[in-house]
PDB file of C-alpha atoms and ligand atoms in Angstrom:
ATOM      1  CA  MET A 270      29.717 -13.925  32.283  1.00 52.00           C
ATOM      2  CA  THR A 271      29.505 -10.567  31.428  1.00 58.00           C
ATOM      3  CA  ASN A 272      27.128  -7.835  32.254  1.00 68.00           C
ATOM      4  CA  TYR A 273      25.757  -8.462  28.551  1.00 76.00           C
ATOM      5  CA  SER A 274      24.808 -12.131  29.820  1.00 88.00           C
ATOM      6  CA  THR A 275      21.448 -13.540  30.250  1.00 92.00           C
ATOM      7  CA  THR A 276      20.909 -14.304  34.086  1.00 93.00           C
ATOM      8  CA  LYS A 277      18.630 -17.841  33.358  1.00 95.00           C
ATOM      9  CA  ASP A 278      17.708 -20.202  30.352  1.00 97.00           C
ATOM     10  CA  THR A 279      14.817 -18.234  28.523  1.00 96.00           C
ATOM     11  CA  THR A 280      13.399 -18.638  24.971  1.00 96.00           C
ATOM     12  CA  VAL A 281      13.052 -15.672  22.799  1.00 92.00           C
ATOM     13  CA  LEU A 282      10.749 -16.489  20.268  1.00 93.00           C
ATOM     14  CA  GLY A 283      11.188 -19.984  19.669  1.00 96.00           C
ATOM     15  CA  HIS A 284      14.921 -19.729  20.090  1.00 95.00           C
ATOM     16  CA  PHE A 285      16.047 -20.872  23.613  1.00 97.00           C
ATOM     17  CA  ILE A 286      18.554 -19.031  25.331  1.00 96.00           C
ATOM     18  CA  PRO A 287      20.145 -20.838  28.320  1.00 96.00           C
ATOM     19  CA  LYS A 288      21.990 -19.025  30.990  1.00 95.00           C
ATOM     20  CA  ASP A 289      25.142 -16.905  30.684  1.00 93.00           C
ATOM     21  CA  THR A 290      25.131 -16.748  27.221  1.00 94.00           C
ATOM     22  CA  ARG A 291      25.928 -13.296  25.250  1.00 89.00           C
ATOM     23  CA  VAL A 292      23.802 -11.353  23.793  1.00 86.00           C
ATOM     24  CA  ILE A 293      24.042  -8.631  21.898  1.00 82.00           C
ATOM     25  CA  VAL A 294      21.603  -6.778  19.206  1.00 83.00           C
ATOM     26  CA  ASN A 295      22.479  -6.696  16.130  1.00 83.00           C
ATOM     27  CA  THR A 296      22.099  -3.324  14.419  1.00 84.00           C
ATOM     28  CA  TYR A 297      23.388  -3.764  11.488  1.00 82.00           C
ATOM     29  CA  ALA A 298      21.342  -6.227  10.478  1.00 84.00           C
ATOM     30  CA  LEU A 299      18.152  -3.484  11.618  1.00 86.00           C
ATOM     31  CA  HIS A 300      19.661  -0.453   9.594  1.00 86.00           C
ATOM     32  CA  SER A 301      20.254  -2.651   6.548  1.00 85.00           C
ATOM     33  CA  ASP A 302      16.307  -4.082   6.984  1.00 90.00           C
ATOM     34  CA  PRO A 303      14.552  -3.740   3.282  1.00 92.00           C
ATOM     35  CA  LYS A 304      11.495  -3.864   4.941  1.00 92.00           C
ATOM     36  CA  VAL A 305      12.237  -0.325   6.716  1.00 87.00           C
ATOM     37  CA  TRP A 306      14.683   0.807   4.808  1.00 89.00           C
ATOM     38  CA  ASP A 307      14.654   1.914   0.772  1.00 87.00           C
ATOM     39  CA  THR A 308      17.884   0.662  -1.222  1.00 86.00           C
ATOM     40  CA  PRO A 309      19.775  -0.163   2.710  1.00 85.00           C
ATOM     41  CA  LYS A 310      22.858  -0.905   0.735  1.00 80.00           C
ATOM     42  CA  GLU A 311      23.127   2.452  -0.217  1.00 81.00           C
ATOM     43  CA  PHE A 312      25.096   5.380   1.696  1.00 78.00           C
ATOM     44  CA  ILE A 313      22.835   8.158   0.943  1.00 82.00           C
ATOM     45  CA  PRO A 314      23.272  10.556   4.437  1.00 81.00           C
ATOM     46  CA  ASN A 315      20.004  12.165   3.182  1.00 86.00           C
ATOM     47  CA  ARG A 316      18.069   9.897   3.363  1.00 89.00           C
ATOM     48  CA  PHE A 317      17.504  11.413   7.406  1.00 91.00           C
ATOM     49  CA  LEU A 318      16.351  15.132   5.306  1.00 93.00           C
ATOM     50  CA  SER A 319      13.288  15.896   4.432  1.00 96.00           C
ATOM     51  CA  SER A 320      13.203  16.370   0.693  1.00 93.00           C
ATOM     52  CA  ASP A 321      13.448  20.590   0.981  1.00 95.00           C
ATOM     53  CA  GLY A 322      16.843  19.778   3.398  1.00 91.00           C
ATOM     54  CA  LYS A 323      14.946  21.834   5.924  1.00 95.00           C
ATOM     55  CA  LYS A 324      14.193  19.195   8.581  1.00 96.00           C
ATOM     56  CA  VAL A 325      15.893  16.069  10.277  1.00 91.00           C
ATOM     57  CA  LEU A 326      13.648  13.064  10.163  1.00 93.00           C
ATOM     58  CA  LYS A 327      13.550  10.139  12.639  1.00 90.00           C
ATOM     59  CA  TYR A 328      12.888   7.328  12.281  1.00 88.00           C
ATOM     60  CA  GLU A 329      12.220   4.765  15.220  1.00 87.00           C
ATOM     61  CA  THR A 330      13.976   2.159  13.552  1.00 87.00           C
ATOM     62  CA  PHE A 331      17.391   4.170  13.745  1.00 90.00           C
ATOM     63  CA  ILE A 332      18.862   3.545  16.919  1.00 91.00           C
ATOM     64  CA  PRO A 333      22.653   4.201  16.638  1.00 89.00           C
ATOM     65  CA  PHE A 334      22.748   4.595  20.898  1.00 92.00           C
ATOM     66  CA  LEU A 335      20.327   1.318  21.135  1.00 90.00           C
ATOM     67  CA  ILE A 336      17.560   1.488  23.459  1.00 87.00           C
ATOM     68  CA  GLY A 337      16.504   0.525  26.794  1.00 86.00           C
ATOM     69  CA  LYS A 338      18.873  -0.749  30.459  1.00 83.00           C
ATOM     70  CA  ARG A 339      21.678  -0.890  28.652  1.00 82.00           C
ATOM     71  CA  SER A 340      21.427   2.036  25.776  1.00 90.00           C
ATOM     72  CA  CYS A 341      24.091   3.783  25.469  1.00 93.00           C
ATOM     73  CA  ILE A 342      24.702   6.795  28.875  1.00 95.00           C
ATOM     74  CA  GLY A 343      26.551   9.307  27.126  1.00 97.00           C
ATOM     75  CA  GLU A 344      23.752   9.852  24.122  1.00 96.00           C
ATOM     76  CA  THR A 345      23.108  13.535  24.573  1.00 96.00           C
ATOM     77  CA  LEU A 346      26.876  14.667  25.378  1.00 98.00           C
ATOM     78  CA  ALA A 347      27.918  12.606  22.010  1.00 97.00           C
ATOM     79  CA  ARG A 348      24.615  14.530  20.236  1.00 95.00           C
ATOM     80  CA  VAL A 349      25.898  17.778  21.614  1.00 97.00           C
ATOM     81  CA  GLU A 350      29.290  16.481  20.471  1.00 97.00           C
ATOM     82  CA  VAL A 351      28.618  15.876  17.226  1.00 94.00           C
ATOM     83  CA  PHE A 352      26.667  19.217  16.950  1.00 94.00           C
ATOM     84  CA  LEU A 353      28.846  21.793  18.338  1.00 97.00           C
ATOM     85  CA  TYR A 354      31.699  19.472  16.108  1.00 96.00           C
ATOM     86  CA  PHE A 355      30.642  20.407  12.936  1.00 93.00           C
ATOM     87  CA  VAL A 356      28.692  23.162  13.411  1.00 95.00           C
ATOM     88  CA  SER A 357      32.141  24.907  13.907  1.00 97.00           C
ATOM     89  CA  LEU A 358      33.589  23.264  11.454  1.00 96.00           C
ATOM     90  CA  LEU A 359      30.864  24.818   8.910  1.00 95.00           C
ATOM     91  CA  GLN A 360      30.649  28.419  10.957  1.00 97.00           C
ATOM     92  CA  ARG A 361      34.156  28.620   9.497  1.00 97.00           C
ATOM     93  CA  TYR A 362      34.498  26.256   6.129  1.00 97.00           C
ATOM     94  CA  ARG A 363      31.896  25.351   2.970  1.00 95.00           C
ATOM     95  CA  VAL A 364      32.502  21.313   2.191  1.00 91.00           C
ATOM     96  CA  SER A 365      31.926  20.312  -0.899  1.00 87.00           C
ATOM     97  CA  ALA A 366      32.091  16.467  -2.257  1.00 80.00           C
ATOM     98  CA  LYS A 367      35.328  16.157  -4.870  1.00 81.00           C
ATOM     99  CA  ASN A 368      34.242  12.659  -5.539  1.00 75.00           C
ATOM    100  CA  VAL A 369      30.241  12.901  -4.780  1.00 69.00           C
ATOM    101  CA  ASP A 370      29.557   9.934  -7.169  1.00 67.00           C
ATOM    102  CA  ILE A 371      31.181   7.437  -4.706  1.00 63.00           C
ATOM    103  CA  MET A 372      28.430   8.391  -1.797  1.00 64.00           C
ATOM    104  CA  SER A 373      26.365   5.895  -3.609  1.00 67.00           C
ATOM    105  CA  ALA A 374      28.672   2.717  -2.623  1.00 69.00           C
ATOM    106  CA  ILE A 375      28.577   1.385   1.425  1.00 73.00           C
ATOM    107  CA  ALA A 376      31.747  -0.544   2.498  1.00 72.00           C
ATOM    108  CA  LYS A 377      30.423  -4.301   2.403  1.00 73.00           C
ATOM    109  CA  ARG A 378      31.738  -4.608   6.866  1.00 70.00           C
ATOM    110  CA  LEU A 379      29.690  -6.169   9.268  1.00 66.00           C
ATOM    111  CA  THR A 380      29.777  -2.617  11.867  1.00 67.00           C
ATOM    112  CA  MET A 381      27.819  -0.348  13.643  1.00 66.00           C
ATOM    113  CA  ASN A 382      28.046   2.451  11.535  1.00 69.00           C
ATOM    114  CA  ALA A 383      27.367   2.773   7.620  1.00 70.00           C
ATOM    115  CA  LYS A 384      30.786   4.032   5.782  1.00 74.00           C
ATOM    116  CA  PRO A 385      31.077   5.029   1.799  1.00 75.00           C
ATOM    117  CA  LYS A 386      33.062   1.928   0.194  1.00 77.00           C
ATOM    118  CA  ASP A 387      36.152   4.487  -0.739  1.00 77.00           C
ATOM    119  CA  ASP A 388      37.720   7.609   0.991  1.00 78.00           C
ATOM    120  CA  LEU A 389      35.235  10.680   0.490  1.00 78.00           C
ATOM    121  CA  ILE A 390      37.908  13.138  -0.754  1.00 85.00           C
ATOM    122  CA  LEU A 391      36.215  17.048   1.057  1.00 88.00           C
ATOM    123  CA  GLU A 392      37.310  20.019  -0.131  1.00 92.00           C
ATOM    124  CA  PHE A 393      37.288  22.956   2.553  1.00 95.00           C
ATOM    125  CA  HIS A 394      37.407  26.143   0.847  1.00 95.00           C
ATOM    126  CA  LYS A 395      37.565  29.003   4.428  1.00 97.00           C
ATOM    127  CA  ARG A 396      34.792  31.379   4.224  1.00 96.00           C
ATOM    128  CA  LEU A 397      35.429  34.736   4.566  1.00 87.00           C
TER     129      LEU A 397
HETATM  130  C1  LIG B 644      28.157   8.983  18.344  1.00 89.34           C
HETATM  131  C2  LIG B 644      29.064   8.177  20.356  1.00 89.34           C
HETATM  132  C3  LIG B 644      28.449   7.429  20.141  1.00 89.34           C
HETATM  133  C4  LIG B 644      27.640   6.184  20.017  1.00 89.34           C
HETATM  134  C5  LIG B 644      27.365   5.890  18.427  1.00 89.34           C
HETATM  135  C6  LIG B 644      28.077   4.982  20.684  1.00 89.34           C
HETATM  136  C7  LIG B 644      27.047   4.012  20.918  1.00 89.34           C
HETATM  137  C8  LIG B 644      26.995   3.406  22.150  1.00 89.34           C
HETATM  138  C9  LIG B 644      26.101   2.115  22.373  1.00 89.34           C
HETATM  139  C10 LIG B 644      25.537   1.386  20.645  1.00 89.34           C
HETATM  140  C11 LIG B 644      25.653   1.203  23.146  1.00 89.34           C
HETATM  141  C12 LIG B 644      26.064  -0.167  23.439  1.00 89.34           C
HETATM  142  C13 LIG B 644      24.611  -0.243  24.428  1.00 89.34           C
HETATM  143  C14 LIG B 644      24.414  -1.568  24.816  1.00 89.34           C
HETATM  144  O1  LIG B 644      24.732  -2.429  23.848  1.00 89.34           O
HETATM  145  O2  LIG B 644      22.965  -1.375  24.861  1.00 89.34           O
HETATM  146  C15 LIG B 644      27.220   2.608  24.361  1.00 89.34           C
HETATM  147  C16 LIG B 644      27.337   2.236  25.593  1.00 89.34           C
HETATM  148  C17 LIG B 644      27.921   2.949  26.283  1.00 89.34           C
HETATM  149  N1  LIG B 644      28.116   3.984  25.758  1.00 89.34           N
HETATM  150 FE1  LIG B 644      28.238   4.897  23.960  1.00 89.34          FE
HETATM  151  N2  LIG B 644      28.041   5.510  21.802  1.00 89.34           N
HETATM  152  C18 LIG B 644      28.562   7.096  21.646  1.00 89.34           C
HETATM  153  C19 LIG B 644      29.168   7.959  22.877  1.00 89.34           C
HETATM  154  C20 LIG B 644      29.544   8.042  23.549  1.00 89.34           C
HETATM  155  C21 LIG B 644      29.895   8.558  24.908  1.00 89.34           C
HETATM  156  C22 LIG B 644      30.072  10.172  24.251  1.00 89.34           C
HETATM  157  C23 LIG B 644      30.058   8.322  26.102  1.00 89.34           C
HETATM  158  C24 LIG B 644      30.439   8.698  27.232  1.00 89.34           C
HETATM  159  C25 LIG B 644      31.236  10.207  27.072  1.00 89.34           C
HETATM  160  C26 LIG B 644      29.862   6.571  25.841  1.00 89.34           C
HETATM  161  C27 LIG B 644      29.349   5.915  26.996  1.00 89.34           C
HETATM  162  C28 LIG B 644      28.681   4.526  26.783  1.00 89.34           C
HETATM  163  C29 LIG B 644      28.964   3.838  28.405  1.00 89.34           C
HETATM  164  C30 LIG B 644      29.551   3.823  29.623  1.00 89.34           C
HETATM  165  C31 LIG B 644      28.215   2.616  28.032  1.00 89.34           C
HETATM  166  C32 LIG B 644      28.124   1.299  28.648  1.00 89.34           C
HETATM  167  C33 LIG B 644      25.999   1.507  28.889  1.00 89.34           C
HETATM  168  C34 LIG B 644      25.907   0.483  29.661  1.00 89.34           C
HETATM  169  O3  LIG B 644      26.421  -0.521  29.434  1.00 89.34           O
HETATM  170  O4  LIG B 644      25.499   0.362  30.645  1.00 89.34           O
HETATM  171  N3  LIG B 644      29.369   6.393  24.599  1.00 89.34           N
HETATM  172  N4  LIG B 644      27.536   3.219  23.124  1.00 89.34           N
END
């Protein structure tokens, strides 16, 4: 038995799950559900921005840190880290993608996060 296991026999949506079964959330399915996302198989980071590019859009169904009792305890720290990392990079460099067309192809692999199919070639131009 692990921390992620059921503590007793139970039934979810008609499926019987015995005691001590390891249960994990299938975020891959959730984050590529065509009922929720337009073109879920395409890698389009801009989908998280408003059309004028000024606001970050929030989606209830986007839960990279999961939710509930076992959600990521480091979420706040991770968000601050990612913000500081990118802001300090962008303050020093102008960044452009050389092979921007590959952004539309998403890697076919079953993991928790989406990644472009091919390596993204970035150019960093030092800001003066
Ligand atoms: C982008 C960065 C991160 C992502 C996407 C992420 C995502 C996740 C996910 C999906 C879980 C599993 C939740 C579950 O099973 O219900 C988790 C658990 C956890 N994360 Fe993170 N995490 C990140 C960064 C961090 C950082 C920076 C820390 C600590 C400094 C951290 C500490 C933990 C811990 C301790 C758990 C286990 C919580 C528990 O089982 O009660 N994570 N994280």
